[in-house]
PDB file of C-alpha atoms in Angstrom:
ATOM      1  CA  ASP A   1     225.168  -4.826  23.907  1.00 47.00           C
ATOM      2  CA  GLY A   2     223.820  -4.521  20.372  1.00 56.00           C
ATOM      3  CA  GLY A   3     227.040  -2.925  19.148  1.00 94.00           C
ATOM      4  CA  ILE A   4     229.235  -5.910  19.991  1.00 97.00           C
ATOM      5  CA  THR A   5     228.561  -9.294  18.444  1.00 97.00           C
ATOM      6  CA  GLN A   6     230.146 -12.431  19.773  1.00 97.00           C
ATOM      7  CA  SER A   7     229.557 -15.634  17.926  1.00 92.00           C
ATOM      8  CA  PRO A   8     228.698 -18.347  18.411  1.00 92.00           C
ATOM      9  CA  LYS A   9     226.969 -18.196  21.797  1.00 94.00           C
ATOM     10  CA  TYR A  10     227.857 -21.831  22.555  1.00 95.00           C
ATOM     11  CA  LEU A  11     230.872 -23.673  21.184  1.00 95.00           C
ATOM     12  CA  PHE A  12     231.960 -27.250  21.718  1.00 94.00           C
ATOM     13  CA  ARG A  13     235.368 -28.631  20.821  1.00 92.00           C
ATOM     14  CA  LYS A  14     237.441 -31.715  21.403  1.00 93.00           C
ATOM     15  CA  GLU A  15     240.600 -31.461  23.420  1.00 92.00           C
ATOM     16  CA  GLY A  16     243.649 -30.756  21.271  1.00 91.00           C
ATOM     17  CA  GLN A  17     241.803 -28.627  18.724  1.00 92.00           C
ATOM     18  CA  ASN A  18     242.327 -24.918  18.257  1.00 94.00           C
ATOM     19  CA  VAL A  19     239.175 -22.811  18.189  1.00 95.00           C
ATOM     20  CA  THR A  20     238.586 -19.186  17.210  1.00 96.00           C
ATOM     21  CA  LEU A  21     236.001 -16.977  18.901  1.00 97.00           C
ATOM     22  CA  SER A  22     234.616 -14.074  16.943  1.00 97.00           C
ATOM     23  CA  CYS A  23     234.125 -10.516  18.204  1.00 98.00           C
ATOM     24  CA  GLU A  24     232.807  -7.776  15.927  1.00 98.00           C
ATOM     25  CA  GLN A  25     231.897  -4.214  16.925  1.00 98.00           C
ATOM     26  CA  ASN A  26     230.181  -1.322  15.165  1.00 97.00           C
ATOM     27  CA  LEU A  27     230.744   1.222  17.942  1.00 95.00           C
ATOM     28  CA  ASN A  28     233.855   2.672  16.292  1.00 94.00           C
ATOM     29  CA  HIS A  29     235.779   2.083  19.506  1.00 93.00           C
ATOM     30  CA  ASP A  30     239.544   1.988  19.345  1.00 92.00           C
ATOM     31  CA  ALA A  31     240.197  -0.372  22.247  1.00 92.00           C
ATOM     32  CA  MET A  32     239.094  -4.000  22.404  1.00 95.00           C
ATOM     33  CA  TYR A  33     239.562  -6.622  25.085  1.00 95.00           C
ATOM     34  CA  TRP A  34     239.095 -10.297  25.788  1.00 97.00           C
ATOM     35  CA  TYR A  35     238.197 -11.484  29.265  1.00 96.00           C
ATOM     36  CA  ARG A  36     237.673 -14.948  30.624  1.00 96.00           C
ATOM     37  CA  GLN A  37     235.068 -15.714  33.301  1.00 94.00           C
ATOM     38  CA  ASP A  38     234.923 -18.913  35.329  1.00 89.00           C
ATOM     39  CA  PRO A  39     231.983 -19.871  37.595  1.00 81.00           C
ATOM     40  CA  GLY A  40     231.840 -17.734  40.709  1.00 74.00           C
ATOM     41  CA  GLN A  41     234.832 -15.739  39.567  1.00 78.00           C
ATOM     42  CA  GLY A  42     235.532 -12.265  38.365  1.00 84.00           C
ATOM     43  CA  LEU A  43     236.744 -11.402  34.915  1.00 93.00           C
ATOM     44  CA  ARG A  44     240.371 -12.003  34.012  1.00 94.00           C
ATOM     45  CA  LEU A  45     242.047 -10.180  31.163  1.00 94.00           C
ATOM     46  CA  ILE A  46     243.474 -12.324  28.370  1.00 96.00           C
ATOM     47  CA  TYR A  47     244.502  -9.814  25.695  1.00 96.00           C
ATOM     48  CA  TYR A  48     243.777  -6.230  24.812  1.00 94.00           C
ATOM     49  CA  SER A  49     244.276  -3.995  21.807  1.00 95.00           C
ATOM     50  CA  GLN A  50     244.486  -0.228  21.967  1.00 91.00           C
ATOM     51  CA  ILE A  51     244.525   0.263  18.211  1.00 92.00           C
ATOM     52  CA  VAL A  52     244.535  -1.632  14.945  1.00 94.00           C
ATOM     53  CA  ASN A  53     247.585  -3.826  14.361  1.00 95.00           C
ATOM     54  CA  ASP A  54     248.614  -3.616  17.997  1.00 95.00           C
ATOM     55  CA  PHE A  55     247.773  -5.870  20.938  1.00 96.00           C
ATOM     56  CA  GLN A  56     249.199  -6.726  24.326  1.00 95.00           C
ATOM     57  CA  LYS A  57     249.062  -9.675  26.692  1.00 95.00           C
ATOM     58  CA  GLY A  58     246.847  -9.464  29.726  1.00 93.00           C
ATOM     59  CA  ASP A  59     247.117 -11.424  32.950  1.00 91.00           C
ATOM     60  CA  ILE A  60     246.358 -14.879  31.516  1.00 95.00           C
ATOM     61  CA  ALA A  61     247.529 -14.828  27.882  1.00 97.00           C
ATOM     62  CA  GLU A  62     249.207 -18.242  27.870  1.00 97.00           C
ATOM     63  CA  GLY A  63     247.510 -20.610  25.451  1.00 97.00           C
ATOM     64  CA  TYR A  64     245.660 -17.826  23.626  1.00 98.00           C
ATOM     65  CA  SER A  65     246.367 -15.712  20.557  1.00 98.00           C
ATOM     66  CA  VAL A  66     244.678 -12.718  18.941  1.00 98.00           C
ATOM     67  CA  SER A  67     244.845 -10.505  15.886  1.00 98.00           C
ATOM     68  CA  ARG A  68     243.640  -6.970  15.198  1.00 98.00           C
ATOM     69  CA  GLU A  69     243.735  -6.470  11.453  1.00 97.00           C
ATOM     70  CA  LYS A  70     240.580  -4.363  11.386  1.00 97.00           C
ATOM     71  CA  LYS A  71     239.177  -1.866  13.851  1.00 96.00           C
ATOM     72  CA  GLU A  72     235.889  -3.749  13.960  1.00 97.00           C
ATOM     73  CA  SER A  73     237.253  -7.201  14.669  1.00 98.00           C
ATOM     74  CA  PHE A  74     239.311  -8.812  17.428  1.00 98.00           C
ATOM     75  CA  PRO A  75     239.191 -12.628  17.145  1.00 98.00           C
ATOM     76  CA  LEU A  76     240.530 -14.814  19.923  1.00 98.00           C
ATOM     77  CA  THR A  77     242.067 -18.225  19.250  1.00 97.00           C
ATOM     78  CA  VAL A  78     242.095 -20.721  22.075  1.00 97.00           C
ATOM     79  CA  THR A  79     244.952 -23.068  21.301  1.00 95.00           C
ATOM     80  CA  SER A  80     245.551 -26.622  22.415  1.00 91.00           C
ATOM     81  CA  ALA A  81     248.228 -25.226  24.738  1.00 90.00           C
ATOM     82  CA  GLN A  82     245.540 -23.701  26.969  1.00 91.00           C
ATOM     83  CA  LYS A  83     245.292 -26.214  29.798  1.00 91.00           C
ATOM     84  CA  ASN A  84     241.817 -25.377  30.992  1.00 93.00           C
ATOM     85  CA  PRO A  85     239.940 -23.771  28.095  1.00 95.00           C
ATOM     86  CA  THR A  86     236.354 -24.426  29.201  1.00 96.00           C
ATOM     87  CA  ALA A  87     234.997 -21.032  30.260  1.00 96.00           C
ATOM     88  CA  PHE A  88     232.779 -18.087  29.382  1.00 96.00           C
ATOM     89  CA  TYR A  89     234.637 -15.667  27.110  1.00 98.00           C
ATOM     90  CA  LEU A  90     233.706 -12.005  26.991  1.00 97.00           C
ATOM     91  CA  CYS A  91     234.756  -9.445  24.429  1.00 98.00           C
ATOM     92  CA  ALA A  92     234.640  -5.762  25.307  1.00 95.00           C
ATOM     93  CA  THR A  93     235.356  -2.407  23.713  1.00 95.00           C
ATOM     94  CA  SER A  94     235.953   1.124  24.938  1.00 91.00           C
ATOM     95  CA  PRO A  95     236.223   4.473  23.152  1.00 86.00           C
ATOM     96  CA  GLN A  96     239.515   5.219  24.870  1.00 75.00           C
ATOM     97  CA  PHE A  97     241.992   2.976  26.535  1.00 68.00           C
ATOM     98  CA  ARG A  98     241.969   4.255  30.089  1.00 72.00           C
ATOM     99  CA  ASN A  99     239.362   5.460  32.536  1.00 75.00           C
ATOM    100  CA  SER A 100     236.339   4.764  30.409  1.00 81.00           C
ATOM    101  CA  PRO A 101     233.604   2.136  30.739  1.00 89.00           C
ATOM    102  CA  LEU A 102     233.959  -1.099  28.858  1.00 92.00           C
ATOM    103  CA  HIS A 103     231.055  -2.212  26.707  1.00 94.00           C
ATOM    104  CA  PHE A 104     230.643  -5.977  26.709  1.00 96.00           C
ATOM    105  CA  GLY A 105     229.255  -8.465  24.263  1.00 97.00           C
ATOM    106  CA  ASN A 106     227.048 -11.299  25.461  1.00 95.00           C
ATOM    107  CA  GLY A 107     229.845 -13.821  25.520  1.00 97.00           C
ATOM    108  CA  THR A 108     230.699 -17.210  24.080  1.00 97.00           C
ATOM    109  CA  ARG A 109     230.530 -20.255  26.293  1.00 96.00           C
ATOM    110  CA  LEU A 110     233.256 -22.659  25.226  1.00 96.00           C
ATOM    111  CA  THR A 111     233.207 -26.277  26.329  1.00 96.00           C
ATOM    112  CA  VAL A 112     236.181 -28.492  25.577  1.00 94.00           C
ATOM    113  CA  THR A 113     235.908 -32.219  26.233  1.00 92.00           C
TER     114      THR A 113
ATOM    115  CA  GLY B   1     249.227  -7.901  41.673  1.00 32.00           C
ATOM    116  CA  GLU B   2     246.813  -6.080  43.890  1.00 35.00           C
ATOM    117  CA  SER B   3     243.206  -7.008  43.584  1.00 43.00           C
ATOM    118  CA  VAL B   4     239.688  -5.740  43.993  1.00 50.00           C
ATOM    119  CA  GLY B   5     237.459  -7.835  46.214  1.00 47.00           C
ATOM    120  CA  LEU B   6     233.981  -7.899  47.656  1.00 42.00           C
ATOM    121  CA  HIS B   7     232.916  -8.269  51.268  1.00 45.00           C
ATOM    122  CA  LEU B   8     229.873 -10.490  50.684  1.00 49.00           C
ATOM    123  CA  PRO B   9     229.381 -13.084  47.964  1.00 85.00           C
ATOM    124  CA  THR B  10     225.559 -13.055  48.239  1.00 89.00           C
ATOM    125  CA  LEU B  11     222.972 -10.530  49.315  1.00 93.00           C
ATOM    126  CA  SER B  12     219.247 -11.120  49.695  1.00 95.00           C
ATOM    127  CA  VAL B  13     216.865  -8.167  49.977  1.00 96.00           C
ATOM    128  CA  GLN B  14     213.120  -7.673  49.865  1.00 97.00           C
ATOM    129  CA  GLU B  15     211.518  -5.871  46.985  1.00 97.00           C
ATOM    130  CA  GLY B  16     211.255  -2.183  47.749  1.00 97.00           C
ATOM    131  CA  ASP B  17     214.136  -2.131  50.213  1.00 97.00           C
ATOM    132  CA  ASN B  18     217.423  -0.387  49.543  1.00 97.00           C
ATOM    133  CA  SER B  19     220.455  -2.534  48.712  1.00 97.00           C
ATOM    134  CA  ILE B  20     224.059  -1.810  49.526  1.00 97.00           C
ATOM    135  CA  ILE B  21     226.839  -3.763  47.863  1.00 96.00           C
ATOM    136  CA  ASN B  22     230.332  -3.234  49.180  1.00 94.00           C
ATOM    137  CA  CYS B  23     233.735  -3.528  47.589  1.00 94.00           C
ATOM    138  CA  ALA B  24     237.246  -3.180  48.984  1.00 93.00           C
ATOM    139  CA  TYR B  25     240.153  -2.351  46.762  1.00 92.00           C
ATOM    140  CA  SER B  26     243.804  -2.614  47.621  1.00 90.00           C
ATOM    141  CA  ASN B  27     245.608  -0.552  45.008  1.00 89.00           C
ATOM    142  CA  SER B  28     246.167   2.892  46.473  1.00 90.00           C
ATOM    143  CA  ALA B  29     247.038   4.161  42.990  1.00 89.00           C
ATOM    144  CA  SER B  30     243.587   3.315  41.606  1.00 91.00           C
ATOM    145  CA  ASP B  31     241.858   6.409  40.333  1.00 91.00           C
ATOM    146  CA  TYR B  32     238.871   5.092  38.414  1.00 92.00           C
ATOM    147  CA  PHE B  33     236.123   2.826  39.717  1.00 94.00           C
ATOM    148  CA  ILE B  34     233.146   1.248  38.034  1.00 95.00           C
ATOM    149  CA  TRP B  35     230.190  -0.986  38.805  1.00 97.00           C
ATOM    150  CA  TYR B  36     228.727  -3.561  36.453  1.00 97.00           C
ATOM    151  CA  LYS B  37     225.595  -5.703  36.575  1.00 97.00           C
ATOM    152  CA  GLN B  38     225.635  -9.149  35.009  1.00 95.00           C
ATOM    153  CA  GLU B  39     222.537 -11.235  34.390  1.00 93.00           C
ATOM    154  CA  SER B  40     222.810 -14.951  33.833  1.00 89.00           C
ATOM    155  CA  GLY B  41     224.250 -15.862  30.442  1.00 88.00           C
ATOM    156  CA  LYS B  42     224.876 -12.257  29.443  1.00 92.00           C
ATOM    157  CA  GLY B  43     227.761  -9.851  29.393  1.00 95.00           C
ATOM    158  CA  PRO B  44     228.214  -7.253  32.150  1.00 95.00           C
ATOM    159  CA  GLN B  45     226.282  -4.009  31.793  1.00 96.00           C
ATOM    160  CA  PHE B  46     227.712  -0.680  32.893  1.00 95.00           C
ATOM    161  CA  ILE B  47     225.891   0.840  35.867  1.00 97.00           C
ATOM    162  CA  ILE B  48     227.901   3.780  37.120  1.00 97.00           C
ATOM    163  CA  ASP B  49     231.471   4.961  37.456  1.00 95.00           C
ATOM    164  CA  ILE B  50     233.365   7.391  39.642  1.00 95.00           C
ATOM    165  CA  ARG B  51     236.777   8.995  39.539  1.00 93.00           C
ATOM    166  CA  SER B  52     239.021   9.421  42.531  1.00 93.00           C
ATOM    167  CA  ASN B  53     238.460  13.172  42.702  1.00 94.00           C
ATOM    168  CA  MET B  54     234.867  12.503  43.776  1.00 96.00           C
ATOM    169  CA  ASP B  55     233.411  10.686  46.773  1.00 97.00           C
ATOM    170  CA  LYS B  56     229.832  10.314  45.598  1.00 98.00           C
ATOM    171  CA  ARG B  57     228.017  10.045  42.330  1.00 98.00           C
ATOM    172  CA  GLN B  58     224.346   9.426  41.663  1.00 97.00           C
ATOM    173  CA  GLY B  59     222.525   7.847  38.804  1.00 95.00           C
ATOM    174  CA  GLN B  60     219.006   6.625  38.293  1.00 94.00           C
ATOM    175  CA  ARG B  61     218.168   4.743  41.537  1.00 96.00           C
ATOM    176  CA  VAL B  62     221.874   4.080  42.112  1.00 98.00           C
ATOM    177  CA  THR B  63     224.548   5.854  44.095  1.00 98.00           C
ATOM    178  CA  VAL B  64     228.231   5.027  44.253  1.00 98.00           C
ATOM    179  CA  LEU B  65     230.249   6.071  47.280  1.00 98.00           C
ATOM    180  CA  LEU B  66     234.030   6.128  47.333  1.00 97.00           C
ATOM    181  CA  ASN B  67     236.082   6.267  50.521  1.00 97.00           C
ATOM    182  CA  LYS B  68     239.704   6.567  49.520  1.00 94.00           C
ATOM    183  CA  THR B  69     240.908   6.651  53.102  1.00 95.00           C
ATOM    184  CA  VAL B  70     239.852   3.063  53.723  1.00 95.00           C
ATOM    185  CA  LYS B  71     239.881   2.016  50.046  1.00 95.00           C
ATOM    186  CA  HIS B  72     236.192   1.172  50.018  1.00 95.00           C
ATOM    187  CA  LEU B  73     233.582   1.450  47.304  1.00 96.00           C
ATOM    188  CA  SER B  74     229.863   0.851  47.637  1.00 97.00           C
ATOM    189  CA  LEU B  75     226.873   0.680  45.348  1.00 98.00           C
ATOM    190  CA  GLN B  76     223.504   1.673  46.731  1.00 98.00           C
ATOM    191  CA  ILE B  77     220.346   0.686  44.875  1.00 98.00           C
ATOM    192  CA  ALA B  78     217.175   2.434  45.955  1.00 98.00           C
ATOM    193  CA  ALA B  79     213.802   0.673  45.995  1.00 97.00           C
ATOM    194  CA  THR B  80     215.244  -2.609  44.785  1.00 97.00           C
ATOM    195  CA  GLN B  81     213.166  -4.393  42.162  1.00 97.00           C
ATOM    196  CA  PRO B  82     213.091  -8.038  41.024  1.00 96.00           C
ATOM    197  CA  GLY B  83     214.837  -6.956  37.817  1.00 96.00           C
ATOM    198  CA  ASP B  84     217.807  -5.894  39.911  1.00 97.00           C
ATOM    199  CA  SER B  85     218.569  -9.533  40.733  1.00 96.00           C
ATOM    200  CA  ALA B  86     221.959 -10.210  39.187  1.00 95.00           C
ATOM    201  CA  VAL B  87     225.645 -10.421  39.981  1.00 94.00           C
ATOM    202  CA  TYR B  88     227.302  -7.078  40.604  1.00 96.00           C
ATOM    203  CA  PHE B  89     230.989  -6.473  39.958  1.00 94.00           C
ATOM    204  CA  CYS B  90     233.189  -3.630  40.996  1.00 95.00           C
ATOM    205  CA  ALA B  91     236.342  -2.850  39.071  1.00 94.00           C
ATOM    206  CA  ASP B  92     239.163  -0.377  39.309  1.00 92.00           C
ATOM    207  CA  SER B  93     242.053   0.905  37.275  1.00 88.00           C
ATOM    208  CA  GLU B  94     244.910   3.321  37.581  1.00 82.00           C
ATOM    209  CA  ASP B  95     246.126   5.728  34.985  1.00 70.00           C
ATOM    210  CA  SER B  96     249.396   3.881  34.629  1.00 60.00           C
ATOM    211  CA  GLY B  97     247.643   0.529  34.386  1.00 60.00           C
ATOM    212  CA  TYR B  98     246.292  -1.049  31.279  1.00 62.00           C
ATOM    213  CA  ALA B  99     242.756  -2.230  31.950  1.00 77.00           C
ATOM    214  CA  LEU B 100     240.043  -2.671  34.508  1.00 87.00           C
ATOM    215  CA  ASN B 101     240.717  -5.063  37.372  1.00 88.00           C
ATOM    216  CA  PHE B 102     237.529  -6.878  38.373  1.00 90.00           C
ATOM    217  CA  GLY B 103     236.422  -8.261  41.719  1.00 87.00           C
ATOM    218  CA  LYS B 104     234.693 -11.625  42.030  1.00 86.00           C
ATOM    219  CA  GLY B 105     231.151 -10.321  42.224  1.00 90.00           C
ATOM    220  CA  THR B 106     228.217 -10.210  44.643  1.00 92.00           C
ATOM    221  CA  SER B 107     225.012 -12.012  43.832  1.00 93.00           C
ATOM    222  CA  LEU B 108     221.961  -9.888  44.617  1.00 95.00           C
ATOM    223  CA  LEU B 109     218.662 -11.705  45.060  1.00 95.00           C
ATOM    224  CA  VAL B 110     215.493  -9.658  45.342  1.00 96.00           C
ATOM    225  CA  THR B 111     212.592 -11.468  46.959  1.00 93.00           C
ATOM    226  CA  PRO B 112     208.943 -10.394  46.700  1.00 89.00           C
TER     227      PRO B 112
END
């Protein structure tokens, strides 16, 4: 989706290092989300934010942190406390929090060795 | 928590045939349902959605059917094309919930 930019597309880190994934949107959407996708699996919700300066834990928030200082940006930090960080991370936005389609970025593939 | 799942992990169809991808959901309070298409290395793309006050909705070459009695959702793709090859996800949410709950996906392969 051209309105959501995730960078970089591929990211490599050593075990024990924190890493921050970028998500920027120009859709003027209030809600933003981070999902994790593992091979052959569905998407699992890490964190979500309904509005600036507010965010909530999703189903698998342990080992992750986020911030929402600007409407356009919702960075995700994968900390060294995340036991299995290698995955495909997807950022999404929606114009309203409930009952509306999510618009996804093209993801960041993180590999931790 | 309750989950959304899919009956078949893979589906192979011939070009030009119709495809039907099925999805079972377990949360009786779900009131919003959505289908996504994901191509390799990309983020999911919205296909079509439906609310619980409807049982059918049509888009361009796609139709979503909702059977609330048996908690079943299906996506029908007419005249399937090679470009339709992808993984398809269903997802649901309820008004009191906080986000979409995704199933594991069905891989659709269109053969010439």
